[in-house]
Amino acid sequence: MTVAAGGEVGEFEIDPKRIMVMGVVGGFVGVYLVSLNILLNTTIFSFFAGIGAIMAIMWGADQVSHVSKYGLGTGVPSIGILAIGMGIIATLFGLSISYKLGVDAIGPVIGFLTSCAIGAVIGYLVNRFIGLNVPILVSATLQIAGAASLTLIALMTAVSGSYYFLDMVRHVIDPGFVALILITSGLAILNPFNACLGPDERQSRTITLAKVTGAIAMILAGIAAISSIGLISGFIILALGIALWIVFFMKFWDLTKRDAFAVWCTGLLPEEEE
Amino acid sequence: MDIILEMGIVALMGAAATVAGAAEDLETDVGSQSNPNSQVQLAPQMGKPHRLYNKAISGEAPAYGLWCSTAGVTAAVLLGVKASPIVAIALGSLVGAFLLGMFAIPAHLGRIASQKRYNQPIYLDILRTHVFPIMGHGYVAVFATLVLCYILHYMLLHPFTLPLLALIWGITLGAVGSSTGDVFYGAERHFQQHEFGTGLNAAFSGDVVRKAEAGLRSSIDNAWFCSKFGGPVTGLTFGLIVFLDNWRTTVFHPDLGYGWYAVGLGVLIVIVLIMLNFMLEKYARNTYGPYKTLEEVGEVSA
């Protein structure tokens, strides 16, 4: 392929470390603010986890865009699917082991750390034995796995109204909503870079699209939450997701107009380049 | 359940799957998703700006997994509040189709905006005219898949929940559309100005047809072309997969202790299909001649 996957390697409009900190802190704050549900014996604070999921998705999408620029010989979607593959196993392991040990409250942290560890091992093995020799691969797979795990935890928390393993099993896994959460997380993380792929891809536009797909993930979590935690709590997540989607999409449209060669209502083909 | 009734249900599932496959393929042709999209993506780089829809959501398989599982979750939520199955499936599919639209618009805008240096403009009329056929075909595909999953869960009492079945069959549908339909959309349509049988030489990369019978070609013209053969054949493939897969467990029902016979029949079907494919390829090579080497041809004409 002669097409460059994205903009130049190593050039950032926004520092990836800043996005990482925003993703980790935002994701965990969102998940743990759902503790208000337990304190106040309600479910209406579940929407915080949805916002946390958007932050984690931004982080994951940013890392996907950096690692994909090396042209791994695989499609961008593969990386997203790899991410949720690494994430879901580690997440469920973390949540269930903390339940077994009787420390449910730290389940999300254990899941997140396990996922990061699996990501780092996979990145190391790929670099070492398949010989890709991509300098950022270990750090990227570690971060993508972490972001995927945090996204899954946050969306499952939003749907079940709690980050306790038994609640998740009852509200997310038993009714099969986990199927939607799994594939939504994957697409929300992989789609921003895949959809903006091209030589004039810019990080700010890709990140904005990550917010758009994150808001879509929140909308879908809201639909599932209507059934699991009640009409009002679910509707809050759904309505907030739709509102955020509109705001972020308008921002994306502005950035598209900024970056595009031209936006025409209609017209013939431009002059061909020789 | 009576075997005659169950056979009828399996046939109905096969019919629904056929509709789903055809609609899925045509949707990805209007949207130019999947493998041939890389040629649409390359065209401006080769100095050939176009008026085609360039939609990259992901592979067709994960994308259809998402639309179908969304529809499945919405339908399950509605069925949970005792909505009628038809209403639940219809509204669920509507949400799935809206979701497809929500992903399709930024996918087109993002890819075209990232091709600034090749003078590829964003045509808003292309966006306006293509998004609704995309959502419409997507709706039909998701609806038919959900009907199939509903029958599987509520009538044939499959142990998996509706969203999970929708995810699995959605991924299967996308995979079938990607593997079967793309050939007709890509090699047959995008490269029809090249001599038949010359293969897709690397030098032709991005040289997609940009002019139509009259005026400039849009992706809706491609759906018109593909609806003649590519779409129906995709539908046939998915319909056969669904029908044959459920037919073998209807004939040898696992509940009656014939589970391993069903597995054996599955293996037999695969062997028969491999043999049929072999015979078809042999027939095609004998009839249309073997592929010629460069020495035999002398020089490449195209």
XYZ file of C-alpha atoms in Angstrom:
576
model
C 0.000 0.000 0.000
C 1.321 3.382 -0.930
C -1.208 5.273 1.116
C 0.115 6.664 4.373
C -2.067 5.449 7.208
C -2.302 8.798 8.918
C -0.434 11.990 9.633
C 3.267 11.994 10.446
C 4.558 9.591 13.111
C 5.560 11.326 16.316
C 3.742 14.623 15.721
C 1.059 15.461 18.246
C -1.427 18.281 18.533
C -2.355 17.037 21.992
C 0.204 15.232 24.136
C -0.782 11.519 24.318
C 0.327 11.435 27.976
C -2.237 14.112 28.787
C -4.942 12.087 27.047
C -3.803 8.999 28.954
C -4.091 10.778 32.304
C -7.509 12.129 31.300
C -8.594 8.656 30.254
C -7.441 6.846 33.403
C -8.536 9.499 35.890
C -11.770 10.306 34.058
C -12.623 6.646 33.619
C -12.067 5.695 37.255
C -13.718 8.846 38.644
C -16.735 8.090 36.451
C -16.914 4.472 37.624
C -16.394 5.263 41.318
C -18.876 8.160 41.350
C -21.482 5.451 40.787
C -20.816 4.601 44.482
C -23.334 7.408 45.114
C -25.937 4.900 43.950
C -24.995 2.573 46.799
C -24.712 5.377 49.394
C -28.050 6.939 48.507
C -29.772 3.665 47.568
C -30.741 4.786 44.078
C -29.635 4.180 40.461
C -29.797 7.669 38.960
C -26.058 8.329 39.262
C -25.176 5.582 36.779
C -24.674 8.183 34.034
C -21.301 9.119 35.597
C -19.957 5.777 34.373
C -21.135 6.627 30.845
C -19.096 9.836 30.924
C -16.132 7.853 32.274
C -16.503 5.497 29.297
C -16.220 8.435 26.867
C -12.932 9.489 28.501
C -11.538 5.941 28.308
C -12.643 5.639 24.658
C -10.791 8.874 23.814
C -7.637 7.430 25.330
C -7.972 4.107 23.507
C -8.737 5.737 20.156
C -5.728 8.039 20.504
C -3.415 5.082 21.137
C -4.941 3.131 18.211
C -4.175 6.098 15.964
C -0.533 6.231 17.082
C 0.199 2.526 16.718
C -1.695 2.196 13.419
C 0.525 4.796 11.771
C 3.328 2.261 11.734
C 1.421 0.211 9.165
C 1.314 -3.086 11.036
C 0.094 -4.937 7.976
C -3.267 -5.402 9.635
C -6.432 -3.380 9.422
C -7.249 -0.878 12.128
C -10.334 -2.965 13.079
C -8.088 -5.878 14.086
C -6.444 -3.705 16.707
C -9.807 -2.691 18.146
C -10.993 -6.284 18.281
C -7.667 -7.308 19.849
C -8.237 -4.590 22.448
C -11.641 -5.851 23.567
C -10.355 -9.420 23.447
C -7.591 -8.504 25.882
C -9.936 -6.292 27.886
C -12.970 -8.485 28.467
C -11.120 -11.488 29.889
C -9.009 -9.385 32.232
C -12.008 -7.309 33.300
C -14.150 -10.297 34.198
C -11.168 -11.909 35.932
C -10.564 -8.776 38.015
C -14.193 -8.360 38.966
C -14.730 -12.016 39.835
C -11.504 -12.425 41.811
C -12.310 -9.351 43.896
C -15.772 -10.793 44.519
C -14.252 -14.095 45.643
C -11.860 -12.235 47.957
C -14.692 -10.115 49.334
C -13.203 -6.802 48.159
C -15.687 -5.875 45.444
C -14.799 -2.187 45.628
C -11.346 -2.672 44.092
C -12.583 -5.018 41.342
C -12.333 -2.381 38.577
C -8.729 -1.573 39.575
C -7.687 -5.253 39.551
C -9.384 -5.759 36.176
C -7.699 -2.684 34.748
C -4.229 -3.651 35.982
C -4.590 -7.247 34.768
C -5.638 -5.966 31.364
C -2.629 -3.634 31.183
C -0.363 -6.556 32.101
C -1.874 -8.797 29.401
C -1.519 -5.966 26.883
C 2.149 -5.469 27.744
C 2.889 -9.208 27.486
C 1.141 -9.445 24.095
C 3.001 -6.362 22.837
C 6.319 -7.793 24.028
C 5.689 -11.220 22.480
C 4.652 -9.709 19.149
C 7.680 -7.422 19.018
C 10.060 -10.133 20.176
C 8.927 -13.230 18.292
C 7.030 -11.946 15.276
C 9.660 -9.273 14.935
C 7.525 -6.242 14.144
C 10.007 -3.998 15.978
C 7.575 -1.149 16.402
C 9.153 1.014 19.133
C 5.877 2.023 20.793
C 4.151 -1.355 20.454
C 4.463 -2.507 24.075
C 3.335 0.810 25.480
C 0.527 1.006 22.887
C -0.894 -2.492 23.464
C -0.627 -1.904 27.226
C -2.590 1.330 26.942
C -5.109 0.007 24.408
C -5.829 -3.012 26.623
C -6.153 -0.723 29.643
C -8.473 1.652 27.816
C -10.597 -1.234 26.522
C -10.858 -2.698 30.024
C -11.836 0.667 31.507
C -14.397 1.226 28.741
C -15.956 -2.188 29.336
C -16.031 -1.665 33.118
C -17.549 1.792 32.749
C -20.245 0.710 30.269
C -21.112 -2.382 32.330
C -21.293 -0.181 35.437
C -23.599 2.237 33.615
C -25.916 -0.611 32.593
C -25.928 -2.402 35.958
C -25.846 0.685 38.187
C -22.994 -0.746 40.256
C -19.474 -2.088 39.804
C -20.112 -5.169 41.936
C -19.557 -8.445 40.142
C -22.905 -10.009 41.094
C -24.853 -6.963 39.891
C -23.014 -7.084 36.587
C -23.705 -10.776 36.185
C -27.401 -10.230 36.909
C -27.907 -7.094 34.791
C -25.328 -7.355 32.014
C -24.163 -10.915 31.452
C -27.341 -12.935 32.089
C -29.616 -10.880 29.780
C -26.894 -10.924 27.078
C -26.318 -7.150 27.093
C -22.620 -7.942 27.368
C -22.720 -8.792 23.637
C -23.657 -5.226 22.781
C -21.217 -3.709 25.272
C -18.373 -5.824 23.916
C -18.842 -4.852 20.268
C -19.742 -1.232 21.069
C -16.536 -0.761 23.043
C -14.520 -2.258 20.217
C -16.042 -0.089 17.502
C -15.977 3.054 19.641
C -12.218 2.610 20.114
C -11.279 1.504 16.601
C -13.662 3.588 14.498
C -12.291 7.126 15.093
C -8.929 6.463 13.466
C -10.375 4.080 10.888
C -12.915 6.702 9.818
C -10.364 9.519 9.666
C -7.639 7.445 8.012
C -5.722 9.280 5.303
C -2.577 11.337 4.830
C -4.208 14.507 6.196
C -5.564 12.897 9.346
C -5.284 15.226 12.322
C -5.281 14.201 15.958
C -7.780 16.830 17.099
C -10.385 15.605 14.587
C -9.771 11.937 15.422
C -10.142 12.651 19.155
C -13.363 14.548 18.514
C -14.704 11.576 16.578
C -13.748 9.392 19.556
C -16.009 11.605 21.673
C -18.778 11.117 19.091
C -18.448 7.322 19.161
C -18.160 7.461 22.957
C -21.467 9.321 23.122
C -22.995 6.659 20.854
C -21.734 3.966 23.256
C -23.400 5.895 26.084
C -26.687 6.013 24.130
C -26.590 2.237 23.647
C -25.763 1.688 27.334
C -28.776 3.875 28.119
C -31.095 1.688 26.044
C -29.902 -1.425 27.884
C -30.049 0.385 31.251
C -33.763 1.140 30.775
C -34.376 -2.572 31.137
C -31.816 -3.286 33.863
C -31.892 -0.347 36.308
C -35.201 1.306 35.528
C -36.854 3.739 33.163
C -35.729 7.029 34.723
C -32.089 6.106 35.368
C -31.785 4.552 31.909
C -33.455 7.516 30.277
C -30.999 9.932 31.953
C -28.073 8.018 30.409
C -29.848 7.878 27.031
C -30.784 11.589 26.992
C -27.343 12.690 28.151
C -25.768 10.472 25.483
C -27.927 12.006 22.748
C -27.149 15.550 23.967
C -23.403 14.848 24.053
C -23.602 13.210 20.628
C -25.164 16.356 19.137
C -22.554 18.627 20.772
C -19.587 16.464 19.731
C -20.915 15.864 16.221
C -21.287 19.603 15.599
C -17.698 20.040 16.770
C -16.595 17.226 14.435
C -18.446 18.883 11.539
C -16.599 22.169 12.241
C -13.250 20.355 12.255
C -14.192 18.538 9.030
C -14.831 21.879 7.339
C -11.504 23.116 8.711
C -9.539 20.129 7.378
C -11.275 19.283 4.090
C -10.056 20.454 0.686
C -13.518 21.922 0.027
C -17.114 21.346 1.084
C -19.374 21.674 -1.949
C -23.156 21.316 -2.075
C -22.757 19.600 -5.433
C -20.493 19.895 -8.459
C -18.398 18.194 -11.098
C -15.039 16.619 -10.416
C -12.164 19.022 -9.700
C -9.362 19.344 -12.237
C -7.256 16.191 -12.326
C -3.703 16.431 -11.129
C -1.079 15.523 -13.671
C -42.212 -29.864 18.147
C -43.618 -31.613 15.110
C -40.867 -32.161 12.540
C -42.999 -30.802 9.656
C -43.691 -27.592 11.585
C -40.045 -27.285 12.571
C -38.965 -27.773 8.952
C -41.314 -24.955 7.966
C -39.796 -22.712 10.614
C -36.281 -23.547 9.399
C -37.352 -22.723 5.833
C -38.747 -19.397 7.046
C -35.429 -18.646 8.734
C -33.616 -19.453 5.497
C -35.911 -17.073 3.611
C -35.326 -14.288 6.155
C -31.587 -14.886 5.931
C -31.699 -14.641 2.120
C -33.359 -11.234 2.332
C -30.862 -10.158 5.001
C -27.862 -11.217 2.913
C -29.054 -9.426 -0.221
C -29.861 -6.215 1.671
C -26.576 -6.320 3.560
C -24.533 -6.622 0.389
C -26.375 -3.772 -1.311
C -25.987 -1.567 1.768
C -22.228 -2.037 1.741
C -22.206 -1.355 -2.015
C -24.017 1.972 -1.594
C -21.683 2.823 1.263
C -18.616 1.321 -0.412
C -17.622 -0.472 2.763
C -15.205 -3.358 3.126
C -12.472 -4.578 0.754
C -13.230 -2.576 -2.431
C -13.254 0.559 -0.302
C -9.454 0.541 -0.309
C -9.626 1.261 -4.069
C -12.043 4.149 -3.514
C -9.673 5.376 -0.809
C -6.694 5.150 -3.200
C -8.374 6.876 -6.158
C -7.760 10.532 -5.152
C -4.149 9.669 -4.372
C -3.772 8.465 -7.960
C -5.069 11.825 -9.186
C -8.618 10.573 -9.642
C -11.038 12.436 -7.383
C -14.481 10.838 -7.424
C -18.099 11.179 -6.390
C -18.328 7.824 -4.611
C -19.309 7.268 -0.987
C -16.242 6.345 1.050
C -17.421 4.703 4.258
C -15.047 2.852 6.518
C -16.755 1.853 9.734
C -14.720 -1.302 10.237
C -14.888 -4.693 8.616
C -18.449 -5.580 7.680
C -18.503 -8.354 10.261
C -17.950 -6.259 13.438
C -20.141 -3.489 12.026
C -23.093 -5.817 11.430
C -22.448 -7.387 14.812
C -23.008 -3.946 16.305
C -26.149 -3.021 14.312
C -27.760 -6.414 14.931
C -26.867 -6.609 18.637
C -28.161 -3.055 19.155
C -31.414 -4.067 17.493
C -31.417 -7.238 19.591
C -30.960 -5.314 22.860
C -33.672 -2.792 21.945
C -36.045 -5.596 20.989
C -35.228 -7.488 24.213
C -35.920 -4.333 26.275
C -39.272 -3.869 24.504
C -40.176 -7.554 24.807
C -39.385 -7.209 28.523
C -42.237 -4.708 28.869
C -44.598 -7.043 26.998
C -44.489 -5.262 23.625
C -45.705 -7.276 20.637
C -42.828 -9.120 18.914
C -43.453 -7.399 15.570
C -43.338 -3.952 17.184
C -40.249 -4.886 19.212
C -38.382 -6.239 16.180
C -39.416 -3.309 13.983
C -38.413 -0.660 16.543
C -35.212 -2.515 17.383
C -34.250 -2.589 13.713
C -35.076 1.108 13.448
C -32.600 1.869 16.241
C -30.042 -0.350 14.463
C -30.581 1.547 11.194
C -30.251 4.929 12.929
C -27.023 3.721 14.507
C -25.758 2.742 11.053
C -26.517 6.285 9.880
C -24.772 7.758 12.926
C -21.619 5.823 12.064
C -21.885 6.216 8.277
C -21.900 10.035 8.195
C -18.683 10.713 10.163
C -17.015 7.748 8.431
C -17.485 9.445 5.038
C -16.671 12.967 6.253
C -13.571 11.812 8.121
C -12.046 9.869 5.247
C -12.665 12.563 2.633
C -11.410 15.354 4.895
C -8.189 13.384 5.384
C -7.521 13.549 1.619
C -7.073 17.292 1.419
C -3.760 17.189 -0.441
C -5.311 15.240 -3.341
C -7.989 17.898 -3.995
C -10.851 15.604 -3.080
C -13.848 17.737 -2.072
C -16.725 16.699 0.178
C -19.942 16.691 -1.869
C -22.881 17.286 0.438
C -25.401 15.980 -2.124
C -23.556 12.646 -2.093
C -23.927 12.560 1.688
C -27.613 13.476 1.543
C -28.569 11.049 -1.210
C -26.532 8.087 0.016
C -27.163 8.018 3.766
C -30.836 7.115 3.438
C -30.369 4.187 1.022
C -27.631 2.979 3.384
C -29.958 3.163 6.384
C -32.843 1.666 4.399
C -30.908 -1.366 3.204
C -29.382 -1.676 6.679
C -32.877 -1.685 8.184
C -34.003 -4.561 5.960
C -30.846 -6.549 6.724
C -31.094 -6.014 10.483
C -34.853 -6.680 10.531
C -34.497 -9.993 8.694
C -31.589 -11.052 10.917
C -33.575 -10.197 14.028
C -36.548 -12.205 12.756
C -34.192 -15.141 12.341
C -32.802 -14.701 15.878
C -36.296 -14.298 17.353
C -37.407 -17.563 15.771
C -34.248 -19.269 16.963
C -34.655 -18.098 20.578
C -38.418 -18.137 21.118
C -39.586 -20.953 18.808
C -36.626 -23.308 18.527
C -35.719 -22.491 22.178
C -32.042 -21.771 21.595
C -30.398 -21.243 25.024
C -28.571 -18.014 24.021
C -30.299 -14.695 24.661
C -31.635 -12.534 21.826
C -28.796 -9.910 21.935
C -26.140 -12.630 21.927
C -27.757 -14.468 18.997
C -28.095 -11.147 17.167
C -24.384 -10.469 17.673
C -23.362 -13.914 16.414
C -25.656 -13.896 13.373
C -24.830 -10.257 12.675
C -21.125 -11.092 12.540
C -21.897 -14.083 10.303
C -24.008 -11.915 8.010
C -21.261 -9.318 7.736
C -18.638 -11.978 7.059
C -20.749 -13.541 4.295
C -21.423 -10.129 2.732
C -17.742 -9.326 2.847
C -16.551 -12.602 1.333
C -19.250 -13.177 -1.290
C -20.570 -9.809 -2.376
C -17.350 -7.825 -2.555
C -16.071 -9.644 -5.636
C -18.941 -8.332 -7.729
C -18.720 -4.832 -6.340
C -14.935 -4.579 -6.542
C -13.437 -6.474 -9.471
C -16.587 -6.516 -11.629
C -17.757 -2.959 -11.098
C -14.882 -0.736 -10.072
C -12.580 -2.105 -12.784
C -14.994 -2.758 -15.611
C -12.996 -0.533 -18.011
C -10.158 -3.054 -17.918
C -10.159 -6.104 -20.154
C -11.967 -9.044 -18.574
C -9.626 -11.573 -17.044
C -6.545 -9.377 -16.894
C -6.586 -9.494 -13.126
C -6.090 -6.588 -10.803
C -2.610 -5.434 -11.571
C -1.004 -3.170 -8.953
C -0.721 -0.501 -11.640
C -4.526 -0.298 -11.732
C -4.725 0.570 -8.031
C -7.196 3.352 -7.443
C -8.240 3.407 -11.108
C -11.928 3.012 -10.260
C -14.688 3.833 -12.739
C -15.778 7.392 -12.038
C -18.038 8.104 -14.984
C -21.457 6.548 -15.380
C -23.582 5.658 -18.402
C -24.675 9.280 -18.208
C -22.891 11.799 -16.020
C -20.705 10.955 -13.067
C -21.022 7.667 -11.265
C -22.267 7.626 -7.705
C -22.332 4.692 -5.322
C -26.085 4.279 -5.865
C -25.267 3.271 -9.478
C -23.073 0.562 -7.980
C -25.955 -0.769 -5.888
C -28.089 -0.911 -9.065
C -25.415 -3.014 -10.771
C -24.824 -5.273 -7.772
C -28.548 -5.856 -7.216
C -28.549 -7.878 -10.464
C -26.215 -10.587 -9.205
C -23.900 -9.756 -6.295
C -26.668 -8.982 -3.812
C -28.889 -11.983 -4.551
C -25.929 -14.370 -4.546
C -24.874 -13.038 -1.141
C -28.421 -13.601 0.056
C -28.347 -17.122 -1.302
C -25.096 -17.838 0.522
C -26.331 -16.579 3.873
C -29.708 -18.243 3.365
C -28.035 -21.584 2.646
C -25.794 -21.251 5.699
C -28.762 -20.591 7.969
C -30.978 -23.207 6.341
C -28.453 -26.044 6.142
C -27.119 -25.377 9.630
C -30.571 -25.594 11.198
C -31.864 -28.293 8.857
C -29.317 -30.848 10.072
C -30.369 -30.399 13.725
C -34.023 -30.630 12.661
C -33.464 -33.932 10.907
C -31.225 -35.303 13.658
C -32.581 -33.560 16.726
C -30.023 -33.301 19.572
C -32.870 -33.541 22.142
C -33.684 -37.032 20.845
C -30.073 -38.144 21.188
C -29.058 -37.718 17.538
C -26.614 -34.861 18.212
C -23.552 -36.643 16.826
C -25.437 -37.609 13.661
C -26.089 -33.886 13.142
C -22.357 -33.210 13.497
C -21.617 -35.974 10.986
C -24.173 -34.553 8.568
C -22.510 -31.150 8.938
C -19.140 -32.637 7.978
C -20.789 -34.401 5.024
C -22.342 -31.115 3.819
C -18.942 -29.409 3.969
C -17.324 -32.239 1.975
C -20.087 -32.120 -0.665
C -19.718 -28.332 -0.949
C -15.941 -28.620 -1.381
C -16.467 -31.195 -4.149
C -19.082 -29.006 -5.859
C -16.740 -26.009 -5.732
C -13.932 -28.097 -7.202
C -16.147 -29.306 -10.048
C -17.388 -25.764 -10.723
C -13.880 -24.373 -10.891
C -12.759 -27.216 -13.160
C -15.735 -26.588 -15.447
C -15.027 -22.843 -15.552
C -11.343 -23.343 -16.359
C -12.085 -25.859 -19.084
C -14.818 -23.724 -20.618
C -13.179 -20.306 -20.454
C -9.627 -21.484 -20.892
C -6.709 -21.623 -18.465
C -5.108 -18.440 -17.198
C -2.338 -17.646 -19.658
C 1.229 -16.962 -18.637
C 3.026 -13.886 -19.924
C 4.994 -15.932 -22.500
C 1.811 -17.400 -23.992
C 0.083 -14.035 -24.288
C 3.105 -12.226 -25.727
C 2.302 -8.811 -24.336
C -0.249 -7.410 -21.933
C -2.835 -5.390 -23.785
C -4.518 -3.373 -21.038
